[in-house]
């Protein structure tokens, strides 16, 4: 029985994680759950999984949640303190890091420092402070399993092979909802258009990131840290069907890929139960019905965010943290209709250019860079309003 704490249990990844745990009650026990503001769903999850402790974002929601649960209420905490208590909870062996944004960094780092294995969905943790996170993973001897489908595919394609034989990683990207839209039309797209991802059902932030392809940029940075390869050995192919989840090319020209239907339950389950594979009752991949799979190079003009991420990765230090923070603010502003779709890369370009990149030797420097990036983006957006 593996005891698990789920950070961000009310989100898209959190809900799928709990579905997997519910289908395999002999294998997983949920000991802690955290949510932001969705108290109704959290209350439902508490009744179903009976964790020892839960945490919500706001102090005032503690009382509401206790009232909703009555005698069934476990220990209820709030704020960063609550999140940290769930991340380092004594009973937990594994922490599923599924909060969205850089808010995931501090609790994920705390979980690593307290010796927990991590199933990592929160890519922003590695984007913001990858060097420090990987150093802590090694020092503590914990396992860090990727949940992101591309990184799970690479992880699987590396198994049984020698790292020294890898030539490059190839991340696939669907290209999002605007892959074939005329550039001129992109100026006018609405949040609803951008949220309508053709293949994956996900939280709002990552859906917008998929439309700008910043998501792929963040994933290139995530791959750099997870697999310890430089930016120039990580490529991106557009693959609209989202069936080949990513690939590893070896020095002899062999390319090993992992394929499957686009459903996050597969990579989540693999992270939870590695090295075992869980039966998941998903529809089988029917390649004959699909007929063909296609691949192409990403268009740099359409997907300026991808290039910005490569640039930040090459600059190293605090640059990726600044880019990520500015992106979180710009995405929120786009969702609130304060900013047009094409203004997202413009804002990021200006923030990245204005930043004086520093070294990243302590988590406080990552948090400072994160705050700086947010403020810089906010100022530019306010000035444009
Ligand atoms: P969602 O927006 O669906 O869920 C986010 C979760 O985090 C919710 O439980 C939310 O609570 C909680 N939350 C939000 N902000 C905070 C905060 N400041 N402090 C504490 N908790 C917070 O996101 P996803 O599940 O889509 O994504 C989660 C992470 O996984 C992201 O980093 C994303 O990039 C990554 N990922 C997601 C994939 C997907 O298919 N969805 C695929 C690959 C990676 P509440 O809703 O209660 O307010
Ligand atoms: Mg992904």
Short mmCIF file of N, CA and C in Angstrom, two decimals, residues 138-230:
data_model
loop_
_atom_site.label_atom_id
_atom_site.label_comp_id
_atom_site.label_asym_id
_atom_site.label_seq_id
_atom_site.Cartn_x
_atom_site.Cartn_y
_atom_site.Cartn_z
N UNK A 138 18.94 14.55 -5.67
CA UNK A 138 20.12 13.68 -5.56
C UNK A 138 20.63 13.57 -4.14
N UNK A 139 20.68 14.72 -3.49
CA UNK A 139 21.20 14.74 -2.11
C UNK A 139 20.33 13.89 -1.19
N UNK A 140 19.00 13.95 -1.38
CA UNK A 140 18.09 13.21 -0.50
C UNK A 140 17.87 11.78 -0.98
N UNK A 141 18.30 11.47 -2.20
CA UNK A 141 18.11 10.11 -2.73
C UNK A 141 16.65 9.76 -2.96
N UNK A 142 15.83 10.75 -3.28
CA UNK A 142 14.41 10.47 -3.56
C UNK A 142 14.22 10.26 -5.06
N UNK A 143 13.07 9.71 -5.43
CA UNK A 143 12.75 9.51 -6.85
C UNK A 143 11.84 10.63 -7.31
N UNK A 144 12.09 11.11 -8.51
CA UNK A 144 11.25 12.15 -9.11
C UNK A 144 10.71 11.59 -10.42
N UNK A 145 9.42 11.22 -10.41
CA UNK A 145 8.82 10.63 -11.61
C UNK A 145 8.05 11.68 -12.39
N UNK A 146 8.30 11.78 -13.70
CA UNK A 146 7.56 12.77 -14.49
C UNK A 146 6.11 12.33 -14.72
N UNK A 147 5.19 13.28 -14.58
CA UNK A 147 3.78 13.04 -14.92
C UNK A 147 3.47 13.63 -16.29
N UNK A 148 4.14 14.72 -16.62
CA UNK A 148 3.93 15.34 -17.93
C UNK A 148 4.09 14.25 -18.99
N UNK A 149 3.13 14.18 -19.94
CA UNK A 149 3.10 13.03 -20.86
C UNK A 149 4.37 12.91 -21.70
N UNK A 150 4.92 14.05 -22.12
CA UNK A 150 6.14 14.01 -22.95
C UNK A 150 7.31 13.44 -22.16
N UNK A 151 7.41 13.87 -20.92
CA UNK A 151 8.55 13.46 -20.09
C UNK A 151 8.39 12.03 -19.62
N UNK A 152 7.14 11.61 -19.43
CA UNK A 152 6.89 10.20 -19.12
C UNK A 152 7.30 9.35 -20.32
N UNK A 153 6.98 9.85 -21.53
CA UNK A 153 7.35 9.12 -22.75
C UNK A 153 8.87 8.99 -22.87
N UNK A 154 9.57 10.07 -22.57
CA UNK A 154 11.04 10.04 -22.66
C UNK A 154 11.60 9.11 -21.58
N UNK A 155 11.07 9.24 -20.39
CA UNK A 155 11.47 8.37 -19.27
C UNK A 155 11.32 6.90 -19.69
N UNK A 156 10.19 6.58 -20.31
CA UNK A 156 9.94 5.20 -20.74
C UNK A 156 10.86 4.81 -21.90
N UNK A 157 11.16 5.76 -22.77
CA UNK A 157 12.01 5.46 -23.94
C UNK A 157 13.49 5.36 -23.58
N UNK A 158 13.82 5.83 -22.37
CA UNK A 158 15.21 5.73 -21.90
C UNK A 158 15.46 4.43 -21.15
N UNK A 159 14.38 3.79 -20.70
CA UNK A 159 14.57 2.61 -19.85
C UNK A 159 15.27 1.50 -20.61
N UNK A 160 16.26 0.93 -19.96
CA UNK A 160 17.00 -0.18 -20.57
C UNK A 160 18.08 0.30 -21.53
N UNK A 161 18.27 1.61 -21.64
CA UNK A 161 19.28 2.14 -22.55
C UNK A 161 20.33 2.92 -21.77
N UNK A 162 21.47 3.16 -22.41
CA UNK A 162 22.53 3.92 -21.75
C UNK A 162 22.39 5.39 -22.06
N UNK A 163 22.41 6.17 -21.01
CA UNK A 163 22.29 7.62 -21.16
C UNK A 163 23.36 8.16 -22.12
N UNK A 164 24.56 7.55 -22.04
CA UNK A 164 25.68 8.02 -22.87
C UNK A 164 25.40 7.82 -24.36
N UNK A 165 24.44 6.96 -24.69
CA UNK A 165 24.14 6.69 -26.11
C UNK A 165 23.06 7.60 -26.68
N UNK A 166 22.54 8.50 -25.87
CA UNK A 166 21.46 9.39 -26.35
C UNK A 166 22.05 10.50 -27.20
N UNK A 167 21.45 10.69 -28.40
CA UNK A 167 21.88 11.83 -29.22
C UNK A 167 21.02 13.05 -28.91
N UNK A 168 19.69 12.87 -28.93
CA UNK A 168 18.82 14.01 -28.60
C UNK A 168 17.45 13.51 -28.18
N UNK A 169 16.71 14.41 -27.54
CA UNK A 169 15.33 14.16 -27.18
C UNK A 169 14.45 14.90 -28.17
N UNK A 170 13.33 14.29 -28.55
CA UNK A 170 12.37 14.99 -29.43
C UNK A 170 11.03 15.04 -28.71
N UNK A 171 10.66 16.25 -28.30
CA UNK A 171 9.36 16.44 -27.65
C UNK A 171 8.33 16.68 -28.74
N UNK A 172 7.19 16.02 -28.63
CA UNK A 172 6.12 16.30 -29.59
C UNK A 172 5.16 17.33 -28.99
N UNK A 173 4.52 18.08 -29.89
CA UNK A 173 3.56 19.12 -29.49
C UNK A 173 2.39 19.07 -30.46
N UNK A 174 1.19 19.16 -29.95
CA UNK A 174 0.03 19.10 -30.86
C UNK A 174 -0.04 20.35 -31.74
N UNK A 175 0.51 21.46 -31.21
CA UNK A 175 0.37 22.73 -31.93
C UNK A 175 -0.85 23.51 -31.46
N UNK A 176 -1.65 22.88 -30.59
CA UNK A 176 -2.78 23.58 -29.97
C UNK A 176 -3.88 23.95 -30.94
N UNK A 177 -4.83 24.75 -30.48
CA UNK A 177 -6.00 25.07 -31.31
C UNK A 177 -5.69 26.00 -32.49
N UNK A 178 -4.53 26.67 -32.48
CA UNK A 178 -4.26 27.69 -33.51
C UNK A 178 -3.17 27.27 -34.49
N UNK A 179 -2.92 25.99 -34.54
CA UNK A 179 -1.83 25.49 -35.39
C UNK A 179 -1.99 25.95 -36.84
N UNK A 180 -3.23 25.93 -37.33
CA UNK A 180 -3.44 26.22 -38.75
C UNK A 180 -4.12 27.57 -39.00
N UNK A 181 -4.28 28.35 -37.96
CA UNK A 181 -4.95 29.64 -38.14
C UNK A 181 -4.00 30.66 -38.78
N UNK A 182 -4.55 31.52 -39.64
CA UNK A 182 -3.72 32.57 -40.25
C UNK A 182 -3.20 33.49 -39.15
N UNK A 183 -1.93 33.90 -39.29
CA UNK A 183 -1.31 34.73 -38.25
C UNK A 183 -2.15 35.99 -37.96
N UNK A 184 -2.69 36.60 -38.99
CA UNK A 184 -3.48 37.83 -38.82
C UNK A 184 -4.69 37.59 -37.92
N UNK A 185 -5.25 36.39 -38.01
CA UNK A 185 -6.46 36.08 -37.21
C UNK A 185 -6.14 35.91 -35.73
N UNK A 186 -4.89 35.58 -35.40
CA UNK A 186 -4.51 35.29 -34.01
C UNK A 186 -4.69 36.51 -33.10
N UNK A 187 -4.62 37.68 -33.69
CA UNK A 187 -4.76 38.91 -32.93
C UNK A 187 -6.13 38.97 -32.22
N UNK A 188 -7.12 38.40 -32.89
CA UNK A 188 -8.51 38.55 -32.42
C UNK A 188 -8.99 37.40 -31.54
N UNK A 189 -8.19 36.33 -31.38
CA UNK A 189 -8.77 35.15 -30.71
C UNK A 189 -9.13 35.46 -29.25
N UNK A 190 -10.20 34.80 -28.78
CA UNK A 190 -10.70 35.04 -27.42
C UNK A 190 -10.17 33.96 -26.47
N UNK A 191 -10.29 34.18 -25.16
CA UNK A 191 -9.93 33.12 -24.21
C UNK A 191 -10.66 31.81 -24.50
N UNK A 192 -11.94 31.90 -24.86
CA UNK A 192 -12.70 30.66 -25.14
C UNK A 192 -12.08 29.90 -26.31
N UNK A 193 -11.68 30.64 -27.37
CA UNK A 193 -11.04 29.97 -28.52
C UNK A 193 -9.75 29.28 -28.07
N UNK A 194 -8.98 29.97 -27.25
CA UNK A 194 -7.67 29.45 -26.84
C UNK A 194 -7.81 28.28 -25.87
N UNK A 195 -8.92 28.25 -25.12
CA UNK A 195 -9.10 27.16 -24.14
C UNK A 195 -9.56 25.86 -24.80
N UNK A 196 -10.00 25.96 -26.06
CA UNK A 196 -10.57 24.77 -26.73
C UNK A 196 -9.46 23.92 -27.34
N UNK A 197 -8.74 23.18 -26.50
CA UNK A 197 -7.64 22.35 -27.02
C UNK A 197 -8.18 21.15 -27.78
N UNK A 198 -7.58 20.87 -28.97
CA UNK A 198 -8.14 19.80 -29.79
C UNK A 198 -8.02 18.40 -29.19
N UNK A 199 -6.98 18.11 -28.41
CA UNK A 199 -6.74 16.72 -27.99
C UNK A 199 -6.79 16.47 -26.49
N UNK A 200 -6.43 17.46 -25.68
CA UNK A 200 -6.30 17.23 -24.24
C UNK A 200 -7.30 18.09 -23.47
N UNK A 201 -7.82 17.55 -22.36
CA UNK A 201 -8.66 18.35 -21.49
C UNK A 201 -7.85 18.68 -20.24
N UNK A 202 -7.60 19.99 -20.00
CA UNK A 202 -6.62 20.37 -18.97
C UNK A 202 -7.09 21.64 -18.27
N UNK A 203 -6.36 22.05 -17.22
CA UNK A 203 -6.64 23.30 -16.53
C UNK A 203 -6.45 24.50 -17.47
N UNK A 204 -6.98 25.66 -17.05
CA UNK A 204 -6.98 26.83 -17.93
C UNK A 204 -5.58 27.32 -18.30
N UNK A 205 -4.69 27.38 -17.28
CA UNK A 205 -3.38 27.98 -17.54
C UNK A 205 -2.61 27.16 -18.58
N UNK A 206 -2.57 25.85 -18.39
CA UNK A 206 -1.80 25.03 -19.34
C UNK A 206 -2.49 25.00 -20.71
N UNK A 207 -3.80 25.20 -20.75
CA UNK A 207 -4.49 25.24 -22.05
C UNK A 207 -4.06 26.48 -22.84
N UNK A 208 -3.96 27.62 -22.16
CA UNK A 208 -3.49 28.83 -22.85
C UNK A 208 -2.02 28.65 -23.24
N UNK A 209 -1.22 28.07 -22.32
CA UNK A 209 0.19 27.80 -22.64
C UNK A 209 0.32 26.89 -23.86
N UNK A 210 -0.64 25.99 -24.05
CA UNK A 210 -0.57 25.11 -25.21
C UNK A 210 -0.89 25.88 -26.48
N UNK A 211 -1.79 26.86 -26.38
CA UNK A 211 -2.15 27.66 -27.55
C UNK A 211 -0.99 28.56 -27.98
N UNK A 212 -0.22 29.10 -27.00
CA UNK A 212 0.94 29.95 -27.35
C UNK A 212 2.18 29.11 -27.61
N UNK A 213 2.12 27.86 -27.20
CA UNK A 213 3.24 26.93 -27.18
C UNK A 213 4.29 27.25 -26.11
N UNK A 214 3.95 28.17 -25.22
CA UNK A 214 4.82 28.34 -24.06
C UNK A 214 4.89 27.02 -23.30
N UNK A 215 3.79 26.26 -23.34
CA UNK A 215 3.82 24.97 -22.64
C UNK A 215 4.99 24.11 -23.13
N UNK A 216 5.19 24.11 -24.46
CA UNK A 216 6.31 23.28 -24.98
C UNK A 216 7.63 23.87 -24.54
N UNK A 217 7.69 25.21 -24.50
CA UNK A 217 8.91 25.87 -24.04
C UNK A 217 9.22 25.49 -22.60
N UNK A 218 8.19 25.52 -21.76
CA UNK A 218 8.39 25.12 -20.35
C UNK A 218 8.82 23.65 -20.29
N UNK A 219 8.28 22.85 -21.20
CA UNK A 219 8.63 21.42 -21.20
C UNK A 219 10.06 21.16 -21.66
N UNK A 220 10.56 22.01 -22.57
CA UNK A 220 11.97 21.88 -22.98
C UNK A 220 12.85 22.13 -21.74
N UNK A 221 12.50 23.16 -20.97
CA UNK A 221 13.29 23.47 -19.77
C UNK A 221 13.15 22.33 -18.74
N UNK A 222 11.92 21.82 -18.61
CA UNK A 222 11.68 20.69 -17.70
C UNK A 222 12.53 19.48 -18.11
N UNK A 223 12.60 19.22 -19.41
CA UNK A 223 13.38 18.08 -19.92
C UNK A 223 14.87 18.27 -19.66
N UNK A 224 15.33 19.53 -19.79
CA UNK A 224 16.74 19.82 -19.56
C UNK A 224 17.15 19.35 -18.15
N UNK A 225 16.28 19.59 -17.18
CA UNK A 225 16.63 19.24 -15.80
C UNK A 225 16.36 17.78 -15.50
N UNK A 226 15.24 17.26 -15.99
CA UNK A 226 14.91 15.86 -15.68
C UNK A 226 15.93 14.91 -16.28
N UNK A 227 16.39 15.21 -17.50
CA UNK A 227 17.23 14.25 -18.21
C UNK A 227 18.67 14.75 -18.40
N UNK A 228 18.98 15.92 -17.83
CA UNK A 228 20.33 16.45 -17.82
C UNK A 228 20.96 16.51 -19.21
N UNK A 229 20.24 17.14 -20.14
CA UNK A 229 20.78 17.36 -21.49
C UNK A 229 20.66 18.84 -21.82
N UNK A 230 21.61 19.39 -22.59
CA UNK A 230 21.54 20.83 -22.90
C UNK A 230 20.45 21.15 -23.92
#
